[in-house]
Amino acid sequence: MRRTGLLFLAFSLGLPISTPALAAGPVVVELFTSQGCSSCPPADAFLTDLAQDRRDVLPLAFHVTYWNGLGWRDPYSFEAATARQRWYARSLGGGQVYTPEMVVNGERAFVGSDRARGLAEIADAMRRQAAPVGLQVARGEDGLVISVGAGKGQQGDILVVGYDPQHRTPIGRGENSGRTLLESNIVRSLTPAGQWRGDAVEVRQPLPAGERVAVLLQAPDGRILSAAILSQAPGDQTPG
């Protein structure tokens, strides 16, 4: 029976009619890490497992700069990653930055190598997740086309994230000297793409640095309101 027939039958029998809810977006997991930190590889491994096993999670590794003067310069570190962690330190309280630190959906921060805590926070974020603001990202002729739906009484920043799926790096100096580190979803760029004031809007943005693209919609208090991942083009490969 067609859907319209089912709806008519339900209506005629006085049965409750439900409409499909907007599917919840991925839970955003941000790891602040550094190749110069000997405590970070277990957290990097946790993030790699999330990237490989969880399609309901968007894991992102932000490599900070403040370890770079201590023996090894992390080639994936950049100032915007450090600035983002410091912003979280202020918005979430405490004011201290450290590695490895994990932040779930912009709301909860904890030691990034604590897998049990991480999985519990992800599960809790999914239970508490309201229907997200509609958010889509697609390739346009000159870059990205980002569409944000309406959300009465809400506002936030549109952030474009460029990231690489995976890299292996031999470490020559510092606390991890002699090791080869496998790291996943390494953020290469973080670009503000405008502010959202609650009305539906379409934004065009150049492609960012990085092999993959995600877009975040983040409230002023840090909460991730929605997240979207640009679909891979046919034939794209994940580097080893």
PDB file of C-alpha atoms in Angstrom:
ATOM      1  CA  MET A   1       0.000   0.000   0.000  1.00  0.00           C
ATOM      2  CA  ARG A   2       1.257   3.469  -0.850  1.00  0.00           C
ATOM      3  CA  ARG A   3       2.136   5.877   1.944  1.00  0.00           C
ATOM      4  CA  THR A   4      -0.825   8.128   1.077  1.00  0.00           C
ATOM      5  CA  GLY A   5      -3.149   5.116   1.458  1.00  0.00           C
ATOM      6  CA  LEU A   6      -1.642   4.274   4.837  1.00  0.00           C
ATOM      7  CA  LEU A   7      -2.080   7.865   5.999  1.00  0.00           C
ATOM      8  CA  PHE A   8      -5.741   7.892   4.874  1.00  0.00           C
ATOM      9  CA  LEU A   9      -6.379   4.563   6.645  1.00  0.00           C
ATOM     10  CA  ALA A  10      -4.765   5.831   9.842  1.00  0.00           C
ATOM     11  CA  PHE A  11      -6.804   9.027   9.687  1.00  0.00           C
ATOM     12  CA  SER A  12     -10.065   7.193   9.071  1.00  0.00           C
ATOM     13  CA  LEU A  13      -9.443   4.855  12.011  1.00  0.00           C
ATOM     14  CA  GLY A  14      -8.483   7.686  14.318  1.00  0.00           C
ATOM     15  CA  LEU A  15      -4.938   6.411  14.752  1.00  0.00           C
ATOM     16  CA  PRO A  16      -2.120   8.820  15.674  1.00  0.00           C
ATOM     17  CA  ILE A  17      -0.142  10.016  12.665  1.00  0.00           C
ATOM     18  CA  SER A  18       3.566  10.648  13.072  1.00  0.00           C
ATOM     19  CA  THR A  19       5.837  12.464  10.668  1.00  0.00           C
ATOM     20  CA  PRO A  20       9.509  11.607  10.247  1.00  0.00           C
ATOM     21  CA  ALA A  21      11.699  13.577  12.642  1.00  0.00           C
ATOM     22  CA  LEU A  22      14.787  15.363  11.414  1.00  0.00           C
ATOM     23  CA  ALA A  23      17.615  12.884  11.931  1.00  0.00           C
ATOM     24  CA  ALA A  24      20.182  13.850  14.532  1.00  0.00           C
ATOM     25  CA  GLY A  25      23.545  14.857  13.110  1.00  0.00           C
ATOM     26  CA  PRO A  26      26.873  13.334  14.133  1.00  0.00           C
ATOM     27  CA  VAL A  27      28.215  13.990  17.598  1.00  0.00           C
ATOM     28  CA  VAL A  28      31.308  16.177  17.198  1.00  0.00           C
ATOM     29  CA  VAL A  29      34.355  14.952  19.134  1.00  0.00           C
ATOM     30  CA  GLU A  30      37.331  17.320  19.167  1.00  0.00           C
ATOM     31  CA  LEU A  31      40.734  16.154  20.382  1.00  0.00           C
ATOM     32  CA  PHE A  32      43.425  18.699  21.221  1.00  0.00           C
ATOM     33  CA  THR A  33      46.703  16.883  20.799  1.00  0.00           C
ATOM     34  CA  SER A  34      50.371  17.183  19.819  1.00  0.00           C
ATOM     35  CA  GLN A  35      53.022  14.907  18.391  1.00  0.00           C
ATOM     36  CA  GLY A  36      55.388  16.306  21.021  1.00  0.00           C
ATOM     37  CA  CYS A  37      53.282  14.975  23.908  1.00  0.00           C
ATOM     38  CA  SER A  38      54.025  11.446  25.172  1.00  0.00           C
ATOM     39  CA  SER A  39      50.552  11.200  26.753  1.00  0.00           C
ATOM     40  CA  CYS A  40      48.788  11.856  23.444  1.00  0.00           C
ATOM     41  CA  PRO A  41      49.228   8.626  21.386  1.00  0.00           C
ATOM     42  CA  PRO A  42      46.573   6.695  23.392  1.00  0.00           C
ATOM     43  CA  ALA A  43      44.114   9.542  22.782  1.00  0.00           C
ATOM     44  CA  ASP A  44      45.076   9.611  19.075  1.00  0.00           C
ATOM     45  CA  ALA A  45      44.402   5.857  18.931  1.00  0.00           C
ATOM     46  CA  PHE A  46      40.966   6.377  20.513  1.00  0.00           C
ATOM     47  CA  LEU A  47      40.137   9.043  17.934  1.00  0.00           C
ATOM     48  CA  THR A  48      41.314   6.722  15.137  1.00  0.00           C
ATOM     49  CA  ASP A  49      38.963   4.001  16.398  1.00  0.00           C
ATOM     50  CA  LEU A  50      36.077   6.477  16.406  1.00  0.00           C
ATOM     51  CA  ALA A  51      36.931   7.580  12.861  1.00  0.00           C
ATOM     52  CA  GLN A  52      37.020   3.982  11.627  1.00  0.00           C
ATOM     53  CA  ASP A  53      34.109   2.490  13.567  1.00  0.00           C
ATOM     54  CA  ARG A  54      31.530   5.204  14.260  1.00  0.00           C
ATOM     55  CA  ARG A  55      29.462   6.777  11.496  1.00  0.00           C
ATOM     56  CA  ASP A  56      27.401   8.661  14.086  1.00  0.00           C
ATOM     57  CA  VAL A  57      30.453  10.588  15.307  1.00  0.00           C
ATOM     58  CA  LEU A  58      32.559  13.287  13.646  1.00  0.00           C
ATOM     59  CA  PRO A  59      36.013  13.014  15.287  1.00  0.00           C
ATOM     60  CA  LEU A  60      38.439  15.884  14.662  1.00  0.00           C
ATOM     61  CA  ALA A  61      42.061  16.152  15.828  1.00  0.00           C
ATOM     62  CA  PHE A  62      43.291  19.696  16.467  1.00  0.00           C
ATOM     63  CA  HIS A  63      47.096  19.781  16.775  1.00  0.00           C
ATOM     64  CA  VAL A  64      48.119  22.633  19.070  1.00  0.00           C
ATOM     65  CA  THR A  65      51.284  24.742  18.856  1.00  0.00           C
ATOM     66  CA  TYR A  66      52.442  25.121  22.451  1.00  0.00           C
ATOM     67  CA  TRP A  67      54.479  21.880  22.380  1.00  0.00           C
ATOM     68  CA  ASN A  68      56.504  22.987  19.353  1.00  0.00           C
ATOM     69  CA  GLY A  69      59.366  24.521  21.348  1.00  0.00           C
ATOM     70  CA  LEU A  70      59.948  21.396  23.433  1.00  0.00           C
ATOM     71  CA  GLY A  71      61.974  19.240  21.068  1.00  0.00           C
ATOM     72  CA  TRP A  72      59.639  18.485  18.136  1.00  0.00           C
ATOM     73  CA  ARG A  73      57.662  20.758  15.867  1.00  0.00           C
ATOM     74  CA  ASP A  74      54.335  19.121  15.017  1.00  0.00           C
ATOM     75  CA  PRO A  75      53.876  19.563  11.235  1.00  0.00           C
ATOM     76  CA  TYR A  76      50.069  19.581  11.626  1.00  0.00           C
ATOM     77  CA  SER A  77      49.925  22.181  14.386  1.00  0.00           C
ATOM     78  CA  PHE A  78      48.452  25.596  13.663  1.00  0.00           C
ATOM     79  CA  GLU A  79      47.550  28.640  15.709  1.00  0.00           C
ATOM     80  CA  ALA A  80      43.799  28.399  15.129  1.00  0.00           C
ATOM     81  CA  ALA A  81      43.804  25.003  16.873  1.00  0.00           C
ATOM     82  CA  THR A  82      45.478  26.497  19.939  1.00  0.00           C
ATOM     83  CA  ALA A  83      43.127  29.488  19.899  1.00  0.00           C
ATOM     84  CA  ARG A  84      40.112  27.167  19.728  1.00  0.00           C
ATOM     85  CA  GLN A  85      41.266  25.175  22.736  1.00  0.00           C
ATOM     86  CA  ARG A  86      41.864  28.364  24.726  1.00  0.00           C
ATOM     87  CA  TRP A  87      38.376  29.550  23.790  1.00  0.00           C
ATOM     88  CA  TYR A  88      36.943  26.278  25.130  1.00  0.00           C
ATOM     89  CA  ALA A  89      38.985  26.705  28.318  1.00  0.00           C
ATOM     90  CA  ARG A  90      37.222  30.013  28.895  1.00  0.00           C
ATOM     91  CA  SER A  91      33.741  28.931  27.814  1.00  0.00           C
ATOM     92  CA  LEU A  92      33.772  25.633  29.735  1.00  0.00           C
ATOM     93  CA  GLY A  93      35.478  27.054  32.830  1.00  0.00           C
ATOM     94  CA  GLY A  94      38.858  26.397  34.358  1.00  0.00           C
ATOM     95  CA  GLY A  95      40.925  28.412  31.936  1.00  0.00           C
ATOM     96  CA  GLN A  96      43.656  25.767  31.620  1.00  0.00           C
ATOM     97  CA  VAL A  97      44.779  24.077  28.404  1.00  0.00           C
ATOM     98  CA  TYR A  98      46.410  20.658  28.311  1.00  0.00           C
ATOM     99  CA  THR A  99      46.972  17.691  26.032  1.00  0.00           C
ATOM    100  CA  PRO A 100      45.333  15.384  25.352  1.00  0.00           C
ATOM    101  CA  GLU A 101      41.979  17.105  25.890  1.00  0.00           C
ATOM    102  CA  MET A 102      38.721  15.923  24.328  1.00  0.00           C
ATOM    103  CA  VAL A 103      35.585  18.058  23.935  1.00  0.00           C
ATOM    104  CA  VAL A 104      32.238  16.451  23.020  1.00  0.00           C
ATOM    105  CA  ASN A 105      29.677  18.582  21.159  1.00  0.00           C
ATOM    106  CA  GLY A 106      31.276  21.717  22.567  1.00  0.00           C
ATOM    107  CA  GLU A 107      29.852  20.995  26.031  1.00  0.00           C
ATOM    108  CA  ARG A 108      31.977  18.474  27.967  1.00  0.00           C
ATOM    109  CA  ALA A 109      35.770  18.412  28.323  1.00  0.00           C
ATOM    110  CA  PHE A 110      37.954  15.662  29.817  1.00  0.00           C
ATOM    111  CA  VAL A 111      41.255  13.816  29.383  1.00  0.00           C
ATOM    112  CA  GLY A 112      41.240  12.537  25.812  1.00  0.00           C
ATOM    113  CA  SER A 113      42.833   9.157  26.549  1.00  0.00           C
ATOM    114  CA  ASP A 114      39.972   8.167  28.886  1.00  0.00           C
ATOM    115  CA  ARG A 115      38.043   5.869  26.532  1.00  0.00           C
ATOM    116  CA  ALA A 116      35.377   4.936  29.060  1.00  0.00           C
ATOM    117  CA  ARG A 117      34.622   8.593  29.782  1.00  0.00           C
ATOM    118  CA  GLY A 118      34.699   9.419  26.084  1.00  0.00           C
ATOM    119  CA  LEU A 119      32.236   6.694  25.105  1.00  0.00           C
ATOM    120  CA  ALA A 120      29.961   7.636  28.011  1.00  0.00           C
ATOM    121  CA  GLU A 121      29.990  11.327  26.998  1.00  0.00           C
ATOM    122  CA  ILE A 122      29.222  10.446  23.381  1.00  0.00           C
ATOM    123  CA  ALA A 123      26.312   8.239  24.448  1.00  0.00           C
ATOM    124  CA  ASP A 124      25.020  10.969  26.758  1.00  0.00           C
ATOM    125  CA  ALA A 125      25.298  13.572  23.984  1.00  0.00           C
ATOM    126  CA  MET A 126      23.207  11.321  21.742  1.00  0.00           C
ATOM    127  CA  ARG A 127      20.534  10.917  24.417  1.00  0.00           C
ATOM    128  CA  ARG A 128      20.339  14.673  24.989  1.00  0.00           C
ATOM    129  CA  GLN A 129      20.564  15.647  21.329  1.00  0.00           C
ATOM    130  CA  ALA A 130      17.595  17.613  20.079  1.00  0.00           C
ATOM    131  CA  ALA A 131      16.679  17.728  16.411  1.00  0.00           C
ATOM    132  CA  PRO A 132      19.554  19.674  14.864  1.00  0.00           C
ATOM    133  CA  VAL A 133      19.281  22.759  12.743  1.00  0.00           C
ATOM    134  CA  GLY A 134      19.156  21.711   9.082  1.00  0.00           C
ATOM    135  CA  LEU A 135      22.688  21.900   7.694  1.00  0.00           C
ATOM    136  CA  GLN A 136      23.974  20.737   4.321  1.00  0.00           C
ATOM    137  CA  VAL A 137      27.234  21.183   2.437  1.00  0.00           C
ATOM    138  CA  ALA A 138      27.786  20.441  -1.243  1.00  0.00           C
ATOM    139  CA  ARG A 139      30.310  21.198  -3.952  1.00  0.00           C
ATOM    140  CA  GLY A 140      29.495  24.175  -6.143  1.00  0.00           C
ATOM    141  CA  GLU A 141      31.178  25.497  -9.269  1.00  0.00           C
ATOM    142  CA  ASP A 142      33.617  27.645  -7.293  1.00  0.00           C
ATOM    143  CA  GLY A 143      33.870  25.808  -3.984  1.00  0.00           C
ATOM    144  CA  LEU A 144      31.334  24.957  -1.297  1.00  0.00           C
ATOM    145  CA  VAL A 145      27.634  25.708  -1.007  1.00  0.00           C
ATOM    146  CA  ILE A 146      26.491  25.634   2.625  1.00  0.00           C
ATOM    147  CA  SER A 147      22.769  25.659   3.422  1.00  0.00           C
ATOM    148  CA  VAL A 148      21.532  26.353   6.950  1.00  0.00           C
ATOM    149  CA  GLY A 149      17.873  25.933   7.849  1.00  0.00           C
ATOM    150  CA  ALA A 150      15.757  28.096  10.096  1.00  0.00           C
ATOM    151  CA  GLY A 151      15.906  27.888  13.875  1.00  0.00           C
ATOM    152  CA  LYS A 152      13.711  30.281  15.796  1.00  0.00           C
ATOM    153  CA  GLY A 153      15.503  32.118  18.571  1.00  0.00           C
ATOM    154  CA  GLN A 154      18.881  30.560  17.799  1.00  0.00           C
ATOM    155  CA  GLN A 155      22.147  31.875  16.425  1.00  0.00           C
ATOM    156  CA  GLY A 156      25.645  30.637  15.815  1.00  0.00           C
ATOM    157  CA  ASP A 157      28.836  30.691  13.785  1.00  0.00           C
ATOM    158  CA  ILE A 158      29.281  28.692  10.578  1.00  0.00           C
ATOM    159  CA  LEU A 159      32.721  27.047  10.614  1.00  0.00           C
ATOM    160  CA  VAL A 160      34.360  25.209   7.720  1.00  0.00           C
ATOM    161  CA  VAL A 161      36.798  22.483   8.741  1.00  0.00           C
ATOM    162  CA  GLY A 162      39.338  20.991   6.341  1.00  0.00           C
ATOM    163  CA  TYR A 163      40.917  17.761   7.521  1.00  0.00           C
ATOM    164  CA  ASP A 164      43.042  14.824   6.348  1.00  0.00           C
ATOM    165  CA  PRO A 165      41.713  11.305   7.022  1.00  0.00           C
ATOM    166  CA  GLN A 166      44.989   9.768   8.163  1.00  0.00           C
ATOM    167  CA  HIS A 167      48.761  10.215   8.312  1.00  0.00           C
ATOM    168  CA  ARG A 168      51.721   8.257   9.686  1.00  0.00           C
ATOM    169  CA  THR A 169      54.591  10.386  10.978  1.00  0.00           C
ATOM    170  CA  PRO A 170      58.055   9.211  12.111  1.00  0.00           C
ATOM    171  CA  ILE A 171      59.022  11.330  15.125  1.00  0.00           C
ATOM    172  CA  GLY A 172      62.671  12.350  15.255  1.00  0.00           C
ATOM    173  CA  ARG A 173      62.899  14.286  18.527  1.00  0.00           C
ATOM    174  CA  GLY A 174      61.002  15.144  21.692  1.00  0.00           C
ATOM    175  CA  GLU A 175      59.010  12.925  24.032  1.00  0.00           C
ATOM    176  CA  ASN A 176      57.883  10.577  21.232  1.00  0.00           C
ATOM    177  CA  SER A 177      61.290  10.310  19.572  1.00  0.00           C
ATOM    178  CA  GLY A 178      61.729   7.045  17.656  1.00  0.00           C
ATOM    179  CA  ARG A 179      58.016   6.331  17.369  1.00  0.00           C
ATOM    180  CA  THR A 180      55.884   6.377  14.226  1.00  0.00           C
ATOM    181  CA  LEU A 181      52.500   7.906  15.047  1.00  0.00           C
ATOM    182  CA  LEU A 182      49.270   7.035  13.269  1.00  0.00           C
ATOM    183  CA  GLU A 183      46.801   9.915  13.506  1.00  0.00           C
ATOM    184  CA  SER A 184      43.341  10.367  12.014  1.00  0.00           C
ATOM    185  CA  ASN A 185      41.008  13.202  10.960  1.00  0.00           C
ATOM    186  CA  ILE A 186      43.773  15.754  11.367  1.00  0.00           C
ATOM    187  CA  VAL A 187      42.370  19.280  11.061  1.00  0.00           C
ATOM    188  CA  ARG A 188      44.363  21.358   8.553  1.00  0.00           C
ATOM    189  CA  SER A 189      42.224  24.496   8.521  1.00  0.00           C
ATOM    190  CA  LEU A 190      39.389  26.150  10.417  1.00  0.00           C
ATOM    191  CA  THR A 191      37.617  28.959   8.564  1.00  0.00           C
ATOM    192  CA  PRO A 192      34.716  31.144   9.766  1.00  0.00           C
ATOM    193  CA  ALA A 193      32.093  31.322   6.996  1.00  0.00           C
ATOM    194  CA  GLY A 194      29.659  33.788   8.526  1.00  0.00           C
ATOM    195  CA  GLN A 195      27.134  34.120  11.308  1.00  0.00           C
ATOM    196  CA  TRP A 196      23.698  32.530  11.393  1.00  0.00           C
ATOM    197  CA  ARG A 197      20.886  34.550  12.996  1.00  0.00           C
ATOM    198  CA  GLY A 198      18.112  31.962  12.931  1.00  0.00           C
ATOM    199  CA  ASP A 199      16.849  32.504   9.382  1.00  0.00           C
ATOM    200  CA  ALA A 200      17.505  30.052   6.583  1.00  0.00           C
ATOM    201  CA  VAL A 201      20.614  31.085   4.675  1.00  0.00           C
ATOM    202  CA  GLU A 202      22.923  29.876   1.910  1.00  0.00           C
ATOM    203  CA  VAL A 203      26.649  30.603   2.078  1.00  0.00           C
ATOM    204  CA  ARG A 204      29.303  30.082  -0.576  1.00  0.00           C
ATOM    205  CA  GLN A 205      32.849  29.433   0.533  1.00  0.00           C
ATOM    206  CA  PRO A 206      36.142  28.432  -1.162  1.00  0.00           C
ATOM    207  CA  LEU A 207      37.384  24.905  -0.590  1.00  0.00           C
ATOM    208  CA  PRO A 208      39.563  24.828   2.544  1.00  0.00           C
ATOM    209  CA  ALA A 209      43.002  23.298   3.006  1.00  0.00           C
ATOM    210  CA  GLY A 210      42.589  19.591   3.752  1.00  0.00           C
ATOM    211  CA  GLU A 211      41.491  16.445   1.925  1.00  0.00           C
ATOM    212  CA  ARG A 212      38.019  16.295   3.476  1.00  0.00           C
ATOM    213  CA  VAL A 213      35.490  18.952   4.507  1.00  0.00           C
ATOM    214  CA  ALA A 214      33.051  19.286   7.383  1.00  0.00           C
ATOM    215  CA  VAL A 215      30.889  22.214   8.476  1.00  0.00           C
ATOM    216  CA  LEU A 216      29.968  23.025  12.065  1.00  0.00           C
ATOM    217  CA  LEU A 217      27.226  25.295  13.334  1.00  0.00           C
ATOM    218  CA  GLN A 218      28.272  26.431  16.800  1.00  0.00           C
ATOM    219  CA  ALA A 219      26.277  28.488  19.304  1.00  0.00           C
ATOM    220  CA  PRO A 220      27.894  31.409  21.170  1.00  0.00           C
ATOM    221  CA  ASP A 221      28.095  29.280  24.339  1.00  0.00           C
ATOM    222  CA  GLY A 222      30.062  26.579  22.492  1.00  0.00           C
ATOM    223  CA  ARG A 223      27.318  24.014  21.867  1.00  0.00           C
ATOM    224  CA  ILE A 224      27.448  22.353  18.468  1.00  0.00           C
ATOM    225  CA  LEU A 225      23.993  22.928  16.993  1.00  0.00           C
ATOM    226  CA  SER A 226      24.603  20.857  13.875  1.00  0.00           C
ATOM    227  CA  ALA A 227      27.368  19.293  11.800  1.00  0.00           C
ATOM    228  CA  ALA A 228      27.595  18.099   8.206  1.00  0.00           C
ATOM    229  CA  ILE A 229      30.261  16.258   6.217  1.00  0.00           C
ATOM    230  CA  LEU A 230      30.884  16.823   2.525  1.00  0.00           C
ATOM    231  CA  SER A 231      30.336  13.551   0.669  1.00  0.00           C
ATOM    232  CA  GLN A 232      33.463  12.078  -0.877  1.00  0.00           C
ATOM    233  CA  ALA A 233      33.785  12.227  -4.635  1.00  0.00           C
ATOM    234  CA  PRO A 234      33.735   8.826  -6.383  1.00  0.00           C
ATOM    235  CA  GLY A 235      37.170   7.280  -6.429  1.00  0.00           C
ATOM    236  CA  ASP A 236      38.494   9.244  -3.449  1.00  0.00           C
ATOM    237  CA  GLN A 237      40.910   7.214  -1.399  1.00  0.00           C
ATOM    238  CA  THR A 238      41.900   7.455   2.250  1.00  0.00           C
ATOM    239  CA  PRO A 239      45.702   7.735   2.491  1.00  0.00           C
ATOM    240  CA  GLY A 240      47.630   5.461   4.788  1.00  0.00           C
TER     241      GLY A 240
END
